[in-house]
Short mmCIF file of N, CA and C in Angstrom, two decimals:
data_model
loop_
_atom_site.label_atom_id
_atom_site.label_comp_id
_atom_site.label_asym_id
_atom_site.label_seq_id
_atom_site.Cartn_x
_atom_site.Cartn_y
_atom_site.Cartn_z
N UNK A 1489 -70.01 7.36 39.45
CA UNK A 1489 -69.06 8.25 40.14
C UNK A 1489 -68.54 9.37 39.21
N UNK A 1490 -68.63 9.18 37.92
CA UNK A 1490 -68.16 10.22 36.98
C UNK A 1490 -68.90 11.54 37.17
N UNK A 1491 -70.03 11.47 37.85
CA UNK A 1491 -70.84 12.69 38.06
C UNK A 1491 -70.12 13.61 39.05
N UNK A 1492 -69.39 13.03 40.00
CA UNK A 1492 -68.71 13.83 41.01
C UNK A 1492 -67.62 14.72 40.40
N UNK A 1493 -66.66 14.14 39.70
CA UNK A 1493 -65.60 14.96 39.08
C UNK A 1493 -66.16 15.95 38.08
N UNK A 1494 -67.21 15.54 37.36
CA UNK A 1494 -67.83 16.41 36.36
C UNK A 1494 -68.34 17.67 37.03
N UNK A 1495 -69.03 17.48 38.16
CA UNK A 1495 -69.60 18.64 38.86
C UNK A 1495 -68.48 19.49 39.45
N UNK A 1496 -67.45 18.83 39.92
CA UNK A 1496 -66.33 19.56 40.53
C UNK A 1496 -65.65 20.46 39.51
N UNK A 1497 -65.57 19.97 38.27
CA UNK A 1497 -64.91 20.75 37.21
C UNK A 1497 -65.72 21.99 36.89
N UNK A 1498 -67.04 21.86 36.96
CA UNK A 1498 -67.91 22.99 36.62
C UNK A 1498 -68.17 23.87 37.83
N UNK A 1499 -67.75 23.40 39.00
CA UNK A 1499 -67.98 24.18 40.21
C UNK A 1499 -67.08 25.42 40.24
N UNK A 1500 -67.61 26.54 40.70
CA UNK A 1500 -66.84 27.78 40.80
C UNK A 1500 -65.62 27.63 41.70
N UNK A 1501 -65.63 26.59 42.52
CA UNK A 1501 -64.51 26.38 43.43
C UNK A 1501 -63.21 26.10 42.68
N UNK A 1502 -63.33 25.54 41.47
CA UNK A 1502 -62.12 25.22 40.71
C UNK A 1502 -61.38 26.50 40.33
N UNK A 1503 -62.11 27.46 39.81
CA UNK A 1503 -61.46 28.72 39.40
C UNK A 1503 -60.78 29.36 40.60
N UNK A 1504 -61.38 29.21 41.78
CA UNK A 1504 -60.79 29.78 43.00
C UNK A 1504 -59.51 29.03 43.33
N UNK A 1505 -59.54 27.75 43.09
CA UNK A 1505 -58.38 26.91 43.38
C UNK A 1505 -57.21 27.30 42.47
N UNK A 1506 -57.52 27.46 41.21
CA UNK A 1506 -56.48 27.80 40.24
C UNK A 1506 -55.95 29.21 40.52
N UNK A 1507 -56.85 30.08 40.98
CA UNK A 1507 -56.43 31.44 41.29
C UNK A 1507 -56.27 32.29 40.03
N UNK A 1508 -56.87 31.81 38.93
CA UNK A 1508 -56.79 32.55 37.67
C UNK A 1508 -57.89 33.60 37.59
N UNK A 1509 -57.73 34.60 36.74
CA UNK A 1509 -58.73 35.65 36.58
C UNK A 1509 -60.06 35.07 36.13
N UNK A 1510 -61.16 35.78 36.41
CA UNK A 1510 -62.51 35.31 36.07
C UNK A 1510 -62.65 35.05 34.58
N UNK A 1511 -61.90 35.79 33.77
CA UNK A 1511 -62.00 35.60 32.32
C UNK A 1511 -61.50 34.22 31.93
N UNK A 1512 -60.34 33.85 32.47
CA UNK A 1512 -59.77 32.54 32.15
C UNK A 1512 -60.65 31.43 32.72
N UNK A 1513 -61.12 31.65 33.95
CA UNK A 1513 -61.97 30.65 34.60
C UNK A 1513 -63.26 30.46 33.81
N UNK A 1514 -63.81 31.57 33.33
CA UNK A 1514 -65.06 31.51 32.57
C UNK A 1514 -64.83 30.71 31.30
N UNK A 1515 -63.68 30.89 30.68
CA UNK A 1515 -63.35 30.18 29.44
C UNK A 1515 -63.29 28.68 29.71
N UNK A 1516 -62.64 28.31 30.80
CA UNK A 1516 -62.50 26.89 31.14
C UNK A 1516 -63.85 26.28 31.49
N UNK A 1517 -64.64 27.03 32.26
CA UNK A 1517 -65.94 26.52 32.69
C UNK A 1517 -66.90 26.44 31.52
N UNK A 1518 -66.91 27.48 30.70
CA UNK A 1518 -67.84 27.54 29.57
C UNK A 1518 -67.27 26.79 28.38
N UNK A 1519 -65.96 26.60 28.37
CA UNK A 1519 -65.33 25.91 27.25
C UNK A 1519 -65.31 26.78 26.01
N UNK A 1520 -65.40 28.10 26.21
CA UNK A 1520 -65.39 29.02 25.06
C UNK A 1520 -63.96 29.41 24.71
N UNK A 1521 -63.64 29.36 23.44
CA UNK A 1521 -62.28 29.70 23.00
C UNK A 1521 -62.24 31.11 22.43
N UNK A 1522 -63.38 31.74 22.29
CA UNK A 1522 -63.40 33.09 21.69
C UNK A 1522 -63.02 34.15 22.72
N UNK A 1523 -63.05 33.82 24.00
CA UNK A 1523 -62.71 34.82 25.03
C UNK A 1523 -61.19 35.02 25.06
#
């Protein structure tokens, strides 16, 4: 079942849910701290 939440976290739907700018969403999805 861990596969479900994992996919949900990487799904673009999360950034839409948070309502944050694409830059912040990209950072969370990609896990990049340099942005």
